[in-house]
Amino acid sequence: MNEVSSAHAAPGEERHATWLELFFDLVAVAGVAQIAHLLRGEPGAAELGQYVLLFLAFWTAWICFTLYGNVAGERTHTRTVLAAMFAMAVMAAAVPGVHAGENGQARALALAYVVVRFLANRAWRHRREILVDWPAAQMSLGVIPWIVSLWADEPARYWLWALGIALDLYVTFTVSARDIIESRRSHDRRERTRSPDRQGVLPVSVAAPDADHLSERLGLFVIIVLGEGVAQVIEAASEAPWNRRLYGLASAAFFLLVALWSLSFRHGYAGVPYLTARSLPARAALPLHCFLCGCLAALAAGLGAATEHLDTLPDSTRWLLCSSLAGYFLLTGIAALRQPDGTRGWLLSVVLPCCSLPLLIAGFGAGAGTVAVVWLLVAITLWPTFYEGRRARRAAPTARPEP
């Protein structure tokens, strides 16, 4: 029988992110900023493909050590985390070179990714634990194409990276804990056969993450992405002429980010709107968090690009802004599918218009003013909060006057 291991706080004691984890998240700030800059200007299909691929790779590296720190708790190996942090910093620094087609920096990014995954795999093997919620952190199948890519040039390199990410997703959704345990036991038996004098190894246990602590870490990543939106607008505004259009756009961008923050944290869990702690298994909730953060980071890049085009939005920037917001609400709808009450009405009244209206603006808003487009997106984003407030007022019992 397998033991269940965890690093949960003592009863009545609330566990928060440690200083080491917060220090580790600094590299997430740098990585998101570098990757979001791929979509500045007038991004095309190539830039969008690079953005998706690199964001998935960076988030995967980050979640491997986020889950490790969550389970290990005070027994986290500081040197291992700092080594992974350095490798992720190399990944972030290499992003512009990858975009420019520099082979040296592309190989550096791939090698740094392989190092992060190797460190994560080694950390879990040392703990003799099975991470049921994210088995890709302990399996090297998705890393093999990244290793092969060290000897490949573009575009083959990018296809190999995409294959590695796809294999990780395949492992996440298809490999069970029993499969991993049996694989680990078979490995131990082979090691004993090769080294008969080897001492007995500890039994494999199943890791049980701390849900509240994991929610905090995931929420911090969403805050980092929303902060990137603020940083993008500030950076662009510092170089733009300060006039009425800039004031209007800056105000609209701020209200848009505030509305998204409210949906993600006042009406959500782990930064995902309308997600609850037990509405989705972690294997589904973690990819949902990844894709939602990818939409928010793309929206942040779109806001920065919009600040550079105060008169009329280029078609590519308008599509970036509107489609990323539509994707955000589409993922919100997926999370809401697990809600027990009023799901159908909520999907029709909130998710459908919030997904379709931005796409209509993207398709038919050619020539529209930049400020007007962003304020329309603000109105769309505020609609769920207005709808929820109106429904709550209708459901509240009418107060009767006292006799």
PDB file of C-alpha atoms in Angstrom, residues 128-272:
ATOM      1  CA  ARG A 128      10.682   8.962  -3.759  1.00  0.00           C
ATOM      2  CA  GLU A 129       7.256  10.452  -4.431  1.00  0.00           C
ATOM      3  CA  ILE A 130       4.774  10.274  -7.275  1.00  0.00           C
ATOM      4  CA  LEU A 131       3.214  13.565  -8.317  1.00  0.00           C
ATOM      5  CA  VAL A 132      -0.216  12.433  -9.480  1.00  0.00           C
ATOM      6  CA  ASP A 133      -1.447  15.920 -10.409  1.00  0.00           C
ATOM      7  CA  TRP A 134       1.372  16.670 -12.872  1.00  0.00           C
ATOM      8  CA  PRO A 135       3.250  13.481 -13.842  1.00  0.00           C
ATOM      9  CA  ALA A 136       5.132  15.253 -16.650  1.00  0.00           C
ATOM     10  CA  ALA A 137       7.326  16.861 -13.968  1.00  0.00           C
ATOM     11  CA  GLN A 138       8.807  13.427 -13.249  1.00  0.00           C
ATOM     12  CA  MET A 139       8.917  11.926 -16.732  1.00  0.00           C
ATOM     13  CA  SER A 140      11.472  12.778 -19.407  1.00  0.00           C
ATOM     14  CA  LEU A 141       9.510  11.798 -22.514  1.00  0.00           C
ATOM     15  CA  GLY A 142       8.687  15.407 -23.407  1.00  0.00           C
ATOM     16  CA  VAL A 143      12.310  16.489 -22.888  1.00  0.00           C
ATOM     17  CA  ILE A 144      13.742  14.183 -25.569  1.00  0.00           C
ATOM     18  CA  PRO A 145      12.698  16.398 -28.532  1.00  0.00           C
ATOM     19  CA  TRP A 146      14.271  19.402 -26.787  1.00  0.00           C
ATOM     20  CA  ILE A 147      17.554  17.503 -26.520  1.00  0.00           C
ATOM     21  CA  VAL A 148      17.408  16.568 -30.206  1.00  0.00           C
ATOM     22  CA  SER A 149      16.705  20.215 -31.083  1.00  0.00           C
ATOM     23  CA  LEU A 150      20.187  21.173 -29.862  1.00  0.00           C
ATOM     24  CA  TRP A 151      21.478  19.877 -33.219  1.00  0.00           C
ATOM     25  CA  ALA A 152      18.603  21.213 -35.343  1.00  0.00           C
ATOM     26  CA  ASP A 153      18.063  24.523 -37.107  1.00  0.00           C
ATOM     27  CA  GLU A 154      14.843  26.441 -37.615  1.00  0.00           C
ATOM     28  CA  PRO A 155      12.115  25.629 -38.481  1.00  0.00           C
ATOM     29  CA  ALA A 156      12.779  21.995 -37.463  1.00  0.00           C
ATOM     30  CA  ARG A 157      13.857  23.226 -34.025  1.00  0.00           C
ATOM     31  CA  TYR A 158      10.456  24.765 -33.349  1.00  0.00           C
ATOM     32  CA  TRP A 159       8.604  21.654 -34.455  1.00  0.00           C
ATOM     33  CA  LEU A 160      10.702  19.596 -32.052  1.00  0.00           C
ATOM     34  CA  TRP A 161       9.879  21.995 -29.201  1.00  0.00           C
ATOM     35  CA  ALA A 162       6.196  21.769 -30.058  1.00  0.00           C
ATOM     36  CA  LEU A 163       6.444  17.976 -30.070  1.00  0.00           C
ATOM     37  CA  GLY A 164       8.018  18.057 -26.608  1.00  0.00           C
ATOM     38  CA  ILE A 165       5.187  20.209 -25.221  1.00  0.00           C
ATOM     39  CA  ALA A 166       2.597  17.942 -26.874  1.00  0.00           C
ATOM     40  CA  LEU A 167       4.201  14.864 -25.302  1.00  0.00           C
ATOM     41  CA  ASP A 168       4.070  16.527 -21.870  1.00  0.00           C
ATOM     42  CA  LEU A 169       0.358  17.206 -22.329  1.00  0.00           C
ATOM     43  CA  TYR A 170      -0.135  13.618 -23.477  1.00  0.00           C
ATOM     44  CA  VAL A 171       1.600  12.301 -20.365  1.00  0.00           C
ATOM     45  CA  THR A 172      -0.419  14.638 -18.146  1.00  0.00           C
ATOM     46  CA  PHE A 173      -3.781  13.461 -19.405  1.00  0.00           C
ATOM     47  CA  THR A 174      -3.103   9.775 -20.077  1.00  0.00           C
ATOM     48  CA  VAL A 175      -0.540   8.433 -17.580  1.00  0.00           C
ATOM     49  CA  SER A 176      -2.004   7.333 -14.253  1.00  0.00           C
ATOM     50  CA  ALA A 177      -0.349   7.196 -10.857  1.00  0.00           C
ATOM     51  CA  ARG A 178      -0.383   3.399 -11.008  1.00  0.00           C
ATOM     52  CA  ASP A 179       1.561   3.485 -14.291  1.00  0.00           C
ATOM     53  CA  ILE A 180       4.223   5.734 -12.776  1.00  0.00           C
ATOM     54  CA  ILE A 181       4.506   3.618  -9.612  1.00  0.00           C
ATOM     55  CA  GLU A 182       4.895   0.415 -11.613  1.00  0.00           C
ATOM     56  CA  SER A 183       7.495   2.083 -13.817  1.00  0.00           C
ATOM     57  CA  ARG A 184       9.417   3.248 -10.748  1.00  0.00           C
ATOM     58  CA  ARG A 185       9.285  -0.229  -9.181  1.00  0.00           C
ATOM     59  CA  SER A 186      10.503  -1.832 -12.411  1.00  0.00           C
ATOM     60  CA  HIS A 187      13.393   0.628 -12.455  1.00  0.00           C
ATOM     61  CA  ASP A 188      14.268  -0.269  -8.858  1.00  0.00           C
ATOM     62  CA  ARG A 189      14.188  -3.994  -9.651  1.00  0.00           C
ATOM     63  CA  ARG A 190      16.554  -3.479 -12.583  1.00  0.00           C
ATOM     64  CA  GLU A 191      18.906  -1.494 -10.354  1.00  0.00           C
ATOM     65  CA  ARG A 192      18.907  -4.285  -7.768  1.00  0.00           C
ATOM     66  CA  THR A 193      19.659  -6.842 -10.477  1.00  0.00           C
ATOM     67  CA  ARG A 194      22.616  -4.811 -11.697  1.00  0.00           C
ATOM     68  CA  SER A 195      23.894  -4.137  -8.150  1.00  0.00           C
ATOM     69  CA  PRO A 196      22.991  -7.086  -5.871  1.00  0.00           C
ATOM     70  CA  ASP A 197      24.828  -5.488  -2.940  1.00  0.00           C
ATOM     71  CA  ARG A 198      22.713  -2.359  -3.134  1.00  0.00           C
ATOM     72  CA  GLN A 199      20.781  -1.619   0.028  1.00  0.00           C
ATOM     73  CA  GLY A 200      16.984  -1.591  -0.012  1.00  0.00           C
ATOM     74  CA  VAL A 201      15.335   1.562  -1.257  1.00  0.00           C
ATOM     75  CA  LEU A 202      12.515   3.444   0.395  1.00  0.00           C
ATOM     76  CA  PRO A 203       8.969   2.706  -0.789  1.00  0.00           C
ATOM     77  CA  VAL A 204       7.388   5.031  -3.313  1.00  0.00           C
ATOM     78  CA  SER A 205       4.687   7.339  -1.922  1.00  0.00           C
ATOM     79  CA  VAL A 206       2.021   9.499  -3.547  1.00  0.00           C
ATOM     80  CA  ALA A 207       2.496  13.252  -3.134  1.00  0.00           C
ATOM     81  CA  ALA A 208      -0.555  15.209  -1.925  1.00  0.00           C
ATOM     82  CA  PRO A 209      -0.232  18.945  -2.736  1.00  0.00           C
ATOM     83  CA  ASP A 210      -1.416  21.611  -0.326  1.00  0.00           C
ATOM     84  CA  ALA A 211      -4.431  23.057  -2.177  1.00  0.00           C
ATOM     85  CA  ASP A 212      -4.479  26.433  -0.423  1.00  0.00           C
ATOM     86  CA  HIS A 213      -0.765  27.018  -0.883  1.00  0.00           C
ATOM     87  CA  LEU A 214      -0.941  25.964  -4.537  1.00  0.00           C
ATOM     88  CA  SER A 215      -3.859  28.348  -5.088  1.00  0.00           C
ATOM     89  CA  GLU A 216      -1.751  31.178  -3.684  1.00  0.00           C
ATOM     90  CA  ARG A 217       1.191  30.379  -5.964  1.00  0.00           C
ATOM     91  CA  LEU A 218      -1.021  30.121  -9.049  1.00  0.00           C
ATOM     92  CA  GLY A 219      -2.737  33.363  -8.100  1.00  0.00           C
ATOM     93  CA  LEU A 220       0.629  35.088  -7.753  1.00  0.00           C
ATOM     94  CA  PHE A 221       1.462  34.089 -11.312  1.00  0.00           C
ATOM     95  CA  VAL A 222      -1.786  35.668 -12.536  1.00  0.00           C
ATOM     96  CA  ILE A 223      -0.889  38.846 -10.611  1.00  0.00           C
ATOM     97  CA  ILE A 224       2.506  38.831 -12.354  1.00  0.00           C
ATOM     98  CA  VAL A 225       0.802  38.612 -15.751  1.00  0.00           C
ATOM     99  CA  LEU A 226      -1.665  41.412 -14.925  1.00  0.00           C
ATOM    100  CA  GLY A 227       1.263  43.491 -13.685  1.00  0.00           C
ATOM    101  CA  GLU A 228       2.905  42.981 -17.051  1.00  0.00           C
ATOM    102  CA  GLY A 229      -0.101  44.725 -18.597  1.00  0.00           C
ATOM    103  CA  VAL A 230       0.528  47.733 -16.364  1.00  0.00           C
ATOM    104  CA  ALA A 231       4.240  47.664 -17.211  1.00  0.00           C
ATOM    105  CA  GLN A 232       3.578  47.472 -20.964  1.00  0.00           C
ATOM    106  CA  VAL A 233       1.301  50.525 -20.902  1.00  0.00           C
ATOM    107  CA  ILE A 234       3.718  52.499 -18.701  1.00  0.00           C
ATOM    108  CA  GLU A 235       6.661  51.666 -20.957  1.00  0.00           C
ATOM    109  CA  ALA A 236       4.802  52.693 -24.113  1.00  0.00           C
ATOM    110  CA  ALA A 237       3.287  55.806 -22.504  1.00  0.00           C
ATOM    111  CA  SER A 238       6.708  57.032 -21.403  1.00  0.00           C
ATOM    112  CA  GLU A 239       7.695  57.363 -25.071  1.00  0.00           C
ATOM    113  CA  ALA A 240       4.360  58.642 -26.467  1.00  0.00           C
ATOM    114  CA  PRO A 241       3.144  62.248 -26.637  1.00  0.00           C
ATOM    115  CA  TRP A 242       0.921  63.015 -23.656  1.00  0.00           C
ATOM    116  CA  ASN A 243      -2.423  64.179 -24.981  1.00  0.00           C
ATOM    117  CA  ARG A 244      -6.131  63.424 -24.590  1.00  0.00           C
ATOM    118  CA  ARG A 245      -5.918  60.164 -26.485  1.00  0.00           C
ATOM    119  CA  LEU A 246      -3.150  58.900 -24.235  1.00  0.00           C
ATOM    120  CA  TYR A 247      -5.089  59.870 -21.107  1.00  0.00           C
ATOM    121  CA  GLY A 248      -8.181  58.110 -22.422  1.00  0.00           C
ATOM    122  CA  LEU A 249      -6.294  54.971 -23.383  1.00  0.00           C
ATOM    123  CA  ALA A 250      -4.334  54.807 -20.122  1.00  0.00           C
ATOM    124  CA  SER A 251      -7.586  55.132 -18.155  1.00  0.00           C
ATOM    125  CA  ALA A 252      -9.274  52.439 -20.248  1.00  0.00           C
ATOM    126  CA  ALA A 253      -6.305  50.059 -19.909  1.00  0.00           C
ATOM    127  CA  PHE A 254      -6.269  50.552 -16.140  1.00  0.00           C
ATOM    128  CA  PHE A 255     -10.013  49.875 -15.805  1.00  0.00           C
ATOM    129  CA  LEU A 256      -9.688  46.815 -18.048  1.00  0.00           C
ATOM    130  CA  LEU A 257      -6.924  45.320 -15.905  1.00  0.00           C
ATOM    131  CA  VAL A 258      -8.830  46.128 -12.705  1.00  0.00           C
ATOM    132  CA  ALA A 259     -11.948  44.412 -14.072  1.00  0.00           C
ATOM    133  CA  LEU A 260      -9.918  41.339 -14.999  1.00  0.00           C
ATOM    134  CA  TRP A 261      -8.330  41.306 -11.541  1.00  0.00           C
ATOM    135  CA  SER A 262     -11.766  41.449  -9.944  1.00  0.00           C
ATOM    136  CA  LEU A 263     -13.055  38.545 -12.034  1.00  0.00           C
ATOM    137  CA  SER A 264      -9.960  36.438 -11.410  1.00  0.00           C
ATOM    138  CA  PHE A 265      -9.690  36.906  -7.661  1.00  0.00           C
ATOM    139  CA  ARG A 266     -12.996  38.134  -6.268  1.00  0.00           C
ATOM    140  CA  HIS A 267     -14.987  35.632  -8.303  1.00  0.00           C
ATOM    141  CA  GLY A 268     -12.467  32.849  -8.833  1.00  0.00           C
ATOM    142  CA  TYR A 269      -9.917  30.447  -7.437  1.00  0.00           C
ATOM    143  CA  ALA A 270      -6.158  30.428  -8.148  1.00  0.00           C
ATOM    144  CA  GLY A 271      -6.690  33.398 -10.449  1.00  0.00           C
ATOM    145  CA  VAL A 272      -9.183  31.527 -12.684  1.00  0.00           C
TER     146      VAL A 272
END
